[in-house]
Amino acid sequence: MIWVLALGVFATVTAGVYLTLSRDLLRCVIGISLIGAAANLVVFGAGRIGTALPPVIPPGADVLDAAVNPLPQALVLTAIVIGFALTCFSLVLVLALKSRTGIADSEALRLAEPAPGPDGKPAPETVDDRAGGAERA
Amino acid sequence: MAAVLVATPLLVPLGTALVTLLAAEQPRLQRAVSLAGVFVLLGCTLALLAQVELHGTARVAFGGWEAPFGIEFAVDRLGASMALITALMGAATLVFQLSDADPAPDSPTLLPLVHALLAGVGGAFVTADLFNLYVWFEVMLIAALGLLAHGAAARQLDATLKYFVLNALGTLLLLMAIAWVYGMTGHLNYGALEAAGQALDPLRLAPFVVALALAFLIKAGAFPVYAWLPASYHTLPAPLAALFAALLTKVGVYAVLRLLGDVFTQSPAILFEALGWVAVGTMLLGVLGAAWHWDMRRILAFHIISQIGYMLLGIALASREGTVGTVFYIVHHIIVKANLFLVAAIVFRLTGSYDLRRVGGLYKLRPWLGVLFLVPALSLVGIPPLSGFWAKFVVVRETLLQGHYVWAAAALLVGFLTLYSMMKIWFEAFWKKHPESGWALPADARLGPAYAATIALALLTVAIGLAPEPLAQFAQQAADAMAAGGGRP
């Protein structure tokens, strides 16, 4: 059973990394949420899997032998909630970027770090910078 | 009472965030609550530090579940000093925000997000539980993202996306690594992990320690995984840039220090050796990146990376003196780096640009501002008698004593290159004439709070420089306390 889980984690991470390396912004953030799903499976697996017995230690014993460790399942819940919030935020962020700038290609996304000027030196502050400053004021 | 005090670095900013959120409709009230909250935090962390000094490590386990089963907060000297300096930076930047030198735009969500960020940082410094640490990293991440996207200019959204993608990968790696370590040891509590780690074969545990360290190094902005930092920090308004620059990467460094200097001290030597080379790469690439740029914010952002290298070098030395150096360095660096960003914002307000090619002539009109810049700048370089000299002295001396001559040479070379960058700012912004002939100082600049914040930080830098003994002694005691839990001789 643990090998099925491992295979699932492997497949999810692979798909996630593939999407994250894509130049399309939306694919990139979806890839990250896939890797997040794989991370959750890893946490789940840390408690071992196998039986469906309730995690109750019998009287007189110190160790939980038959059942699985329930703590990682509680940790997974926390991680899922956090991951969900981050996924929501990142999707909204990408949509905002797309509608604001029309850019959906990470290669073209050089607004914060403009390419060097023709003389090979850093590009001077652009008009957009000043506009950003004005927007703030 | 002590139990409540241990949780204050988390509870006070969290409470302030909630109250400022409730007061969102009334900007004046919100600002007052925010300032009150940060000074209460300052008081609480001072009390916590005093408590730790008097009675040793303060602990509290929540929900009646004793460690190692429940979530535990444990504050030793290192944690207490980090919490105090977090509060100090919060206070400095929030006071600076009252001036009109490149402040963050007023909006109802600004102050709640700042306090949420402080809560995340505070939580990370006081917790003694690995999974809990992950949660605080996530709180920091989401608050930082909110602040980055706050101005909503296109380039800020661009920066937010890059920050998000690289940091999210870091936290996911952290989550997986925590799961692996838990699967191996069955523990999340630092103390229990330390004991469990000593019982296990270090080589079996090493891959997972590496995964954890890598995740923390992404957060710390170490070579070669620092790309998110210079992509985003310069798009922030000045007080937020100072806050980010002071605290966020240092939480990563703190986590590496906790991991390798406190919990898994038995890790194989090659791991520390590798960290040393990572530190050298971080120092060199950071300082070279800074040398190329002309925007003050971008120069300073790259210098954060370069300085992170020195702190990592201290950890890589894997000795008591190395830990002492790192603790001293973190405290010195947080104060100096935040101050440089704030002084740069004053220069921006007076001359109209962050780009060094478009500014100048300040020394003639504002000589004391020049001094105010030189104090943190020369301290960053490591000129005696300022705080940076002692920080570098401790780290480099220990590097030489251990015979790592290449590392020490790199550290000294990076010092020279740092001097180049700082002198570039000095000559361009202060010494040369302003490129526009009709330029005059703006008459309506409201800089009182800005000067108050920067002068206070500069005085701290000078004080540490002139009397380094108390801080050095404190750092030694902090290192002793970390070693006392077993581990390194």
XYZ file of C-alpha atoms in Angstrom:
626
model
C 0.000 0.000 0.000
C 2.841 2.371 0.890
C 4.254 1.799 -2.611
C 0.979 2.872 -4.200
C 1.170 6.067 -2.123
C 4.804 6.566 -3.102
C 3.926 6.142 -6.760
C 1.098 8.661 -6.329
C 3.478 11.177 -4.720
C 6.007 10.598 -7.496
C 3.422 11.136 -10.245
C 2.007 14.257 -8.583
C 5.415 15.830 -8.005
C 6.424 15.072 -11.586
C 3.301 16.659 -12.992
C 3.663 19.586 -10.604
C 7.292 20.266 -11.494
C 6.485 19.980 -15.198
C 3.725 22.560 -14.885
C 5.763 24.846 -12.605
C 8.554 25.009 -15.164
C 6.075 26.125 -17.808
C 6.284 29.709 -18.991
C 2.543 30.112 -18.715
C 1.817 31.789 -15.378
C -1.449 29.989 -14.717
C 0.157 26.590 -15.338
C 2.985 27.590 -13.041
C 0.796 28.321 -10.021
C -1.350 25.240 -10.669
C 1.867 23.224 -10.724
C 2.741 24.613 -7.311
C -0.603 23.604 -5.879
C -0.050 20.104 -7.304
C 3.313 19.895 -5.549
C 1.448 21.054 -2.447
C -0.919 18.109 -2.815
C 2.076 15.785 -3.073
C 3.580 17.335 0.080
C 0.313 16.649 1.888
C 0.471 12.997 0.805
C 4.015 12.795 2.152
C 2.877 14.116 5.525
C 0.033 11.620 5.442
C 2.459 8.813 4.742
C 4.682 9.838 7.664
C 2.061 8.393 10.018
C 2.273 5.051 8.162
C -0.766 3.573 6.469
C -2.286 0.126 6.509
C -5.011 -0.614 8.982
C -8.253 1.206 9.687
C -8.212 0.432 13.399
C -8.923 3.339 15.751
C -5.716 4.732 17.277
C -6.325 3.642 20.862
C -3.471 2.336 22.992
C -4.671 -0.704 24.962
C -4.393 -0.566 28.771
C -0.951 -1.476 30.008
C 0.802 -0.808 26.693
C 2.971 2.228 25.846
C 3.098 1.955 22.105
C 0.477 2.180 19.400
C 1.094 -1.102 17.613
C -1.805 -2.055 15.401
C -3.265 1.282 14.317
C -1.719 4.147 12.367
C -0.410 7.328 13.986
C -3.206 9.931 13.844
C -1.023 13.004 14.415
C 0.151 13.402 10.786
C -3.503 13.286 9.723
C -4.139 16.294 11.939
C -1.054 18.004 10.483
C -2.313 17.315 6.951
C -5.562 19.120 7.742
C -3.592 22.230 8.722
C -1.425 21.987 5.627
C -4.453 21.550 3.347
C -6.128 24.665 4.726
C -2.964 26.751 4.318
C -2.341 25.355 0.843
C -5.890 26.151 -0.200
C -5.556 29.775 0.896
C -2.263 30.166 -0.966
C -3.711 28.595 -4.117
C -6.647 31.019 -4.040
C -4.305 33.963 -3.576
C -1.994 32.892 -6.372
C -4.837 32.365 -8.853
C -6.224 35.836 -8.125
C -2.717 37.263 -8.434
C -2.157 35.714 -11.850
C -5.550 36.885 -13.079
C -4.848 40.405 -11.819
C -1.462 40.425 -13.542
C -3.017 39.174 -16.759
C -5.810 41.723 -16.799
C -3.511 44.585 -15.710
C -0.603 43.976 -18.063
C -1.839 41.466 -20.637
C 1.260 39.364 -19.908
C 0.798 35.636 -19.324
C 4.354 34.578 -20.159
C 6.927 34.494 -17.374
C 9.710 35.245 -19.866
C 8.055 38.566 -20.755
C 7.440 39.449 -17.127
C 10.256 41.942 -16.574
C 8.331 44.788 -15.013
C 10.103 44.663 -11.662
C 13.495 43.789 -13.115
C 13.833 45.515 -16.496
C 16.535 44.293 -18.871
C 19.787 46.329 -19.090
C 19.741 49.461 -21.254
C 21.566 49.660 -24.612
C 24.815 50.661 -22.838
C 24.775 47.460 -20.781
C 24.092 49.396 -17.583
C 20.930 48.993 -15.508
C 17.930 50.649 -17.107
C 17.100 53.941 -15.414
C 13.832 54.251 -13.513
C 11.039 53.945 -16.037
C 7.933 56.070 -16.316
C 6.033 53.148 -14.843
C 8.205 53.494 -11.740
C 7.300 57.114 -11.373
C 3.661 56.308 -12.010
C 3.880 53.651 -9.336
C 5.285 56.299 -7.014
C 2.489 58.660 -7.879
C -0.047 55.927 -7.323
C 1.324 55.465 -3.858
C 1.316 59.111 -2.930
C 2.597 34.915 34.331
C 5.831 33.655 32.811
C 3.772 31.378 30.564
C 1.838 34.319 29.157
C 5.049 36.276 28.681
C 6.540 33.500 26.544
C 3.643 33.740 24.117
C 3.587 37.564 23.908
C 5.889 37.860 20.846
C 3.081 36.054 19.049
C -0.052 37.114 20.944
C 0.526 40.888 21.076
C 0.983 41.424 17.314
C -1.806 38.947 16.571
C -4.145 40.839 18.902
C -3.027 44.160 17.441
C -3.685 42.827 13.931
C -7.237 41.896 14.939
C -7.978 45.209 16.661
C -6.528 47.244 13.789
C -8.722 45.199 11.454
C -11.776 46.068 13.560
C -10.733 49.735 13.524
C -10.319 49.709 9.748
C -13.026 52.359 9.290
C -11.206 54.920 11.480
C -7.666 55.543 10.184
C -6.599 57.684 13.169
C -7.742 55.138 15.727
C -6.177 52.351 13.678
C -2.824 54.115 13.583
C -2.932 54.798 17.329
C -3.783 51.165 18.102
C -1.025 49.968 15.804
C 1.619 52.174 17.457
C 0.399 51.263 20.930
C 0.490 47.589 19.986
C 4.045 47.689 18.745
C 5.312 49.524 21.839
C 3.474 47.080 24.111
C 5.229 44.341 22.140
C 8.532 46.085 22.729
C 7.851 46.214 26.470
C 6.755 42.572 26.607
C 9.808 41.315 24.719
C 12.078 43.368 26.992
C 10.404 41.749 30.002
C 10.775 38.356 28.351
C 14.471 38.947 27.785
C 14.898 39.963 31.422
C 12.993 36.856 32.500
C 15.217 34.616 30.369
C 18.351 36.352 31.672
C 17.268 35.754 35.270
C 15.699 32.308 35.134
C 17.029 30.669 31.984
C 14.957 29.248 29.140
C 11.246 30.007 29.554
C 8.824 27.323 28.411
C 5.121 26.800 28.047
C 3.315 23.746 26.656
C -0.178 24.351 25.382
C -3.417 22.534 26.073
C -2.121 20.606 29.061
C -0.094 18.297 26.806
C 3.433 18.302 28.085
C 6.369 18.284 25.680
C 7.242 16.344 23.590
C 3.589 15.557 22.825
C 2.026 18.998 22.914
C 3.106 22.102 21.067
C 5.713 23.856 23.157
C 7.015 27.411 23.075
C 10.522 27.663 24.471
C 12.445 30.925 24.585
C 16.158 30.785 25.240
C 18.534 33.753 24.975
C 18.687 33.509 21.214
C 14.897 33.436 20.831
C 14.380 36.266 23.328
C 16.901 38.558 21.652
C 15.385 37.844 18.233
C 11.884 38.601 19.566
C 13.115 41.866 21.076
C 14.780 42.990 17.887
C 11.643 42.074 15.910
C 9.622 44.389 18.137
C 12.270 47.089 17.768
C 12.156 46.891 13.982
C 8.363 46.933 14.036
C 8.453 50.102 16.139
C 11.100 51.799 13.970
C 9.301 51.144 10.704
C 5.863 52.066 12.013
C 7.236 55.352 13.340
C 8.977 55.936 10.014
C 5.661 55.309 8.256
C 4.349 58.519 9.886
C 6.744 60.618 7.792
C 6.242 61.300 4.086
C 9.474 59.668 2.905
C 8.163 56.997 0.550
C 5.610 55.655 3.052
C 3.344 52.734 2.291
C 0.008 53.946 0.882
C -2.622 54.310 3.572
C -5.211 51.612 3.323
C -7.379 49.823 5.883
C -5.527 46.536 5.406
C -1.958 47.841 5.640
C -1.474 47.876 9.412
C -3.249 44.544 10.091
C -0.940 42.920 7.544
C 2.172 44.471 9.111
C 1.190 43.141 12.528
C 0.328 39.740 11.063
C 3.833 39.681 9.613
C 5.292 40.549 13.027
C 3.162 37.778 14.565
C 4.550 35.262 12.077
C 8.125 36.331 12.754
C 7.568 36.338 16.521
C 5.945 32.911 16.417
C 8.857 31.469 14.468
C 11.309 32.796 17.080
C 9.506 31.445 20.149
C 8.211 28.069 19.006
C 9.996 24.825 19.847
C 8.015 22.684 17.460
C 8.981 21.960 13.879
C 5.488 21.818 12.418
C 4.527 24.947 14.318
C 7.555 26.631 12.754
C 6.180 25.673 9.338
C 2.875 27.341 10.224
C 4.646 30.588 11.184
C 6.588 30.519 7.935
C 3.263 30.296 6.116
C 1.814 33.170 8.150
C 4.871 35.253 7.250
C 4.534 34.259 3.598
C 0.880 35.201 3.253
C 1.318 38.492 5.138
C 4.370 39.336 3.037
C 2.476 38.568 -0.149
C -0.346 40.828 0.952
C 2.087 43.664 1.640
C 3.961 43.149 -1.631
C 0.755 43.256 -3.671
C -0.538 46.134 -1.579
C 0.384 48.994 -3.883
C -1.148 47.063 -6.817
C 1.148 48.692 -9.400
C 1.923 46.296 -12.228
C 5.575 45.880 -11.244
C 4.576 45.160 -7.646
C 2.281 42.368 -8.817
C 5.160 41.038 -10.915
C 7.394 41.056 -7.838
C 4.673 39.396 -5.760
C 4.368 36.534 -8.221
C 8.100 35.830 -8.249
C 8.254 36.049 -4.476
C 5.298 33.695 -4.227
C 6.526 31.010 -6.629
C 10.005 30.624 -5.144
C 8.949 30.949 -1.524
C 6.001 28.585 -1.956
C 8.374 25.949 -3.316
C 10.532 26.563 -0.249
C 7.661 26.041 2.181
C 6.492 22.923 0.347
C 9.973 21.459 0.589
C 9.948 22.405 4.275
C 6.623 20.600 4.775
C 7.888 17.437 3.075
C 11.147 17.523 5.013
C 9.251 17.888 8.285
C 7.153 14.873 7.343
C 10.279 12.827 6.595
C 11.960 13.827 9.842
C 8.789 13.013 11.747
C 8.519 9.678 9.968
C 12.116 8.880 10.989
C 12.115 10.097 14.574
C 8.474 10.289 15.621
C 9.031 13.750 17.086
C 8.450 17.383 16.205
C 9.660 19.028 19.411
C 13.198 20.426 19.172
C 14.363 18.894 22.433
C 12.893 15.491 21.601
C 14.345 15.672 18.085
C 17.769 16.388 19.522
C 17.574 13.269 21.700
C 16.126 11.158 18.880
C 18.790 12.405 16.468
C 21.575 11.294 18.779
C 20.088 7.811 18.944
C 19.975 7.475 15.160
C 22.796 6.944 12.692
C 23.706 10.485 11.539
C 24.138 9.295 7.971
C 20.610 7.907 7.833
C 19.182 11.160 9.097
C 21.429 13.358 6.966
C 19.312 13.425 3.744
C 16.360 14.762 5.698
C 18.427 17.300 7.576
C 19.728 18.465 4.194
C 16.161 18.809 2.896
C 15.211 20.866 5.956
C 18.328 23.010 5.670
C 17.698 23.591 1.969
C 14.154 24.756 2.688
C 15.447 27.186 5.331
C 18.198 28.373 3.001
C 15.588 29.254 0.372
C 13.907 31.373 3.044
C 17.231 32.887 4.073
C 18.084 33.933 0.523
C 21.261 31.858 0.228
C 23.184 31.084 -2.935
C 21.951 29.734 -5.358
C 18.299 30.048 -4.305
C 18.065 33.761 -3.578
C 16.490 34.911 -6.862
C 13.202 35.855 -5.190
C 14.829 38.529 -3.044
C 16.322 40.961 -5.590
C 13.215 40.383 -7.724
C 10.839 41.774 -5.160
C 12.249 43.878 -2.314
C 12.869 47.049 -4.311
C 9.205 47.353 -5.306
C 8.154 47.839 -1.688
C 7.588 51.244 -0.110
C 10.466 52.178 2.207
C 9.165 51.215 5.672
C 8.009 47.827 4.414
C 11.245 47.246 2.519
C 13.135 47.964 5.746
C 10.915 45.603 7.713
C 11.277 42.812 5.143
C 15.013 43.375 4.796
C 15.499 43.314 8.554
C 13.423 40.317 9.485
C 12.353 37.833 6.835
C 15.651 36.397 5.651
C 16.931 36.414 9.220
C 14.141 34.042 10.251
C 15.577 31.637 7.678
C 19.077 32.082 9.114
C 17.715 31.604 12.626
C 16.040 28.375 11.518
C 19.292 27.082 9.980
C 21.113 27.974 13.195
C 18.495 26.177 15.301
C 18.627 23.153 13.030
C 22.391 22.710 12.668
C 23.639 24.535 15.757
C 21.124 23.272 18.301
C 18.990 20.304 17.225
C 20.998 18.176 14.784
C 24.517 19.103 15.860
C 25.695 15.545 15.166
C 25.211 15.952 11.416
C 28.110 14.732 9.234
C 30.978 17.197 8.838
C 30.579 17.345 5.062
C 27.227 19.034 5.586
C 28.875 21.911 7.414
C 31.624 22.024 4.802
C 28.977 22.340 2.078
C 27.238 25.075 4.036
C 30.545 26.938 4.204
C 30.836 26.965 0.421
C 27.194 27.999 0.118
C 28.044 30.879 2.461
C 31.001 31.922 0.316
C 28.850 31.818 -2.834
C 26.158 33.842 -1.097
C 28.641 36.515 0.014
C 30.299 36.836 -3.388
C 27.257 36.779 -5.652
C 25.347 39.126 -3.402
C 28.074 41.735 -3.356
C 28.768 41.432 -7.093
C 25.071 41.848 -7.874
C 25.064 44.986 -5.751
C 28.123 46.400 -7.511
C 26.331 46.423 -10.859
C 23.188 48.262 -9.800
C 22.494 51.972 -9.579
C 19.153 51.929 -7.792
C 19.822 52.335 -4.063
C 17.086 49.882 -3.126
C 18.449 47.228 -5.451
C 22.013 47.746 -4.198
C 20.817 47.337 -0.622
C 18.694 44.293 -1.492
C 21.729 42.524 -2.949
C 23.737 43.426 0.143
C 21.221 41.565 2.286
C 22.187 38.402 0.397
C 25.881 39.100 0.747
C 25.569 39.635 4.503
C 23.515 36.446 4.895
C 26.681 34.701 3.729
C 28.615 35.839 6.829
C 25.888 34.545 9.136
C 25.826 31.186 7.368
C 29.624 31.071 7.559
C 29.371 31.330 11.343
C 26.969 28.376 11.397
C 29.157 26.376 9.007
C 32.104 26.658 11.410
C 30.164 24.351 13.739
C 31.735 25.652 16.916
C 30.725 27.702 19.914
C 32.606 30.740 18.622
C 30.959 30.349 15.230
C 27.526 30.399 16.836
C 28.544 33.448 18.882
C 29.562 35.172 15.654
C 26.282 34.356 13.944
C 24.155 35.611 16.836
C 26.166 38.834 17.068
C 26.016 39.236 13.306
C 22.243 38.769 13.102
C 21.565 41.390 15.770
C 24.003 43.892 14.224
C 22.792 43.259 10.687
C 19.070 43.648 11.384
C 19.600 47.116 12.868
C 21.999 48.296 10.179
C 20.135 46.940 7.180
C 16.763 48.381 8.160
C 18.441 51.721 8.822
C 20.087 51.811 5.389
C 16.754 51.284 3.644
C 15.199 54.039 5.759
C 18.023 56.512 5.106
C 17.776 55.731 1.385
C 14.102 56.669 1.585
C 15.010 60.035 3.143
C 17.463 60.595 0.284
C 14.650 59.721 -2.119
C 12.317 62.222 -0.471
C 14.894 65.021 -0.624
C 16.275 64.400 -4.119
C 13.372 62.773 -5.930
C 14.883 59.500 -7.042
C 16.352 56.214 -5.877
C 18.523 56.053 -8.982
C 22.048 57.207 -8.105
C 22.507 58.718 -11.568
C 19.727 61.207 -10.881
C 20.567 62.346 -7.375
C 23.369 64.238 -5.702
C 24.393 67.348 -3.846
C 23.068 66.281 -0.461
C 26.232 66.671 1.596
C 26.372 70.404 1.018
C 22.791 70.947 2.119
C 22.319 68.182 4.653
C 25.716 67.220 6.102
C 24.192 65.458 9.091
C 22.163 63.222 6.797
C 25.520 62.211 5.318
C 26.711 61.199 8.774
C 23.450 59.386 9.360
C 24.078 57.396 6.188
C 27.734 56.722 6.932
C 27.077 55.174 10.341
C 25.098 52.158 9.069
C 26.993 52.071 5.752
C 30.443 51.832 7.345
C 29.071 49.443 9.925
C 27.866 47.210 7.080
C 31.356 47.294 5.616
C 32.907 46.507 8.987
C 34.906 49.639 9.753
C 35.905 49.966 13.419
C 34.608 51.068 15.832
C 31.119 50.344 14.485
C 29.109 47.218 15.251
C 29.865 45.509 11.919
C 33.577 45.415 12.712
C 33.068 43.268 15.798
C 30.570 41.014 14.035
C 33.003 40.380 11.173
C 35.937 40.118 13.571
C 34.386 37.259 15.541
C 33.361 35.317 12.426
C 36.590 35.817 10.465
C 38.841 35.109 13.464
C 37.110 31.794 14.070
C 37.332 30.969 10.340
C 41.088 31.575 10.431
C 41.527 29.637 13.669
C 39.870 26.642 12.074
C 42.197 26.912 9.084
C 39.580 27.726 6.438
C 41.785 30.312 4.742
C 39.800 30.443 1.486
C 36.593 31.213 3.330
C 38.301 33.901 5.384
C 39.844 35.438 2.252
C 36.423 35.508 0.593
C 34.924 37.171 3.665
C 37.598 39.902 3.641
C 37.324 40.422 -0.125
C 33.562 40.817 0.176
C 34.217 43.442 2.843
C 36.216 45.476 0.312
C 33.530 45.107 -2.337
C 30.913 46.207 0.188
C 33.000 49.306 0.782
C 32.908 49.936 -2.977
C 29.094 49.819 -3.045
C 28.678 52.036 -0.008
C 31.174 54.569 -1.345
C 29.275 54.535 -4.632
C 26.139 55.625 -2.810
C 28.149 58.160 -0.803
C 29.831 59.762 -3.814
C 26.793 59.718 -6.056
C 24.086 60.773 -3.616
C 26.031 63.050 -1.271
C 29.285 64.193 -2.813
C 28.677 64.969 -6.488
C 26.512 67.847 -7.696
C 22.874 67.202 -8.383
C 22.541 66.490 -12.136
C 19.617 68.892 -12.545
C 20.797 72.492 -12.219
C 17.454 73.866 -11.025
C 17.139 71.346 -8.236
C 16.369 72.501 -4.692
C 15.466 70.705 -1.492
C 11.704 70.221 -1.219
C 10.358 72.695 1.316
C 7.394 70.649 2.447
C 9.164 67.426 3.442
C 7.733 66.049 6.683
C 10.674 64.039 7.927
C 10.539 64.320 11.738
C 9.437 60.727 12.421
C 11.838 59.472 9.757
C 14.792 61.153 11.477
C 13.625 59.900 14.869
C 13.581 56.284 13.660
C 16.864 56.400 11.757
C 18.784 58.306 14.432
C 17.609 55.857 17.092
C 18.846 52.926 15.012
C 22.131 54.679 14.207
C 22.713 55.348 17.913
C 22.174 51.659 18.615
C 24.765 50.784 15.970
C 27.267 53.200 17.506
C 26.488 51.935 21.001
C 27.101 48.313 20.014
C 30.278 49.405 18.270
C 31.681 51.348 21.216
C 30.638 48.817 23.833
C 30.434 45.415 22.150
C 31.173 43.550 25.369
C 27.578 43.159 26.682
C 26.270 41.890 23.355
C 29.288 39.626 22.867
C 28.825 38.207 26.347
C 25.141 37.735 25.665
C 25.890 35.942 22.394
C 28.327 33.669 24.234
C 25.710 32.814 26.833
C 23.187 32.172 24.054
C 25.623 29.815 22.358
C 26.318 28.069 25.671
C 22.602 27.629 26.301
C 22.186 26.054 22.874
C 25.109 23.710 23.411
C 23.937 22.827 26.920
C 21.095 20.664 25.633
C 23.700 18.079 24.617
C 25.373 18.057 21.254
C 28.491 19.950 20.518
C 31.350 20.150 23.064
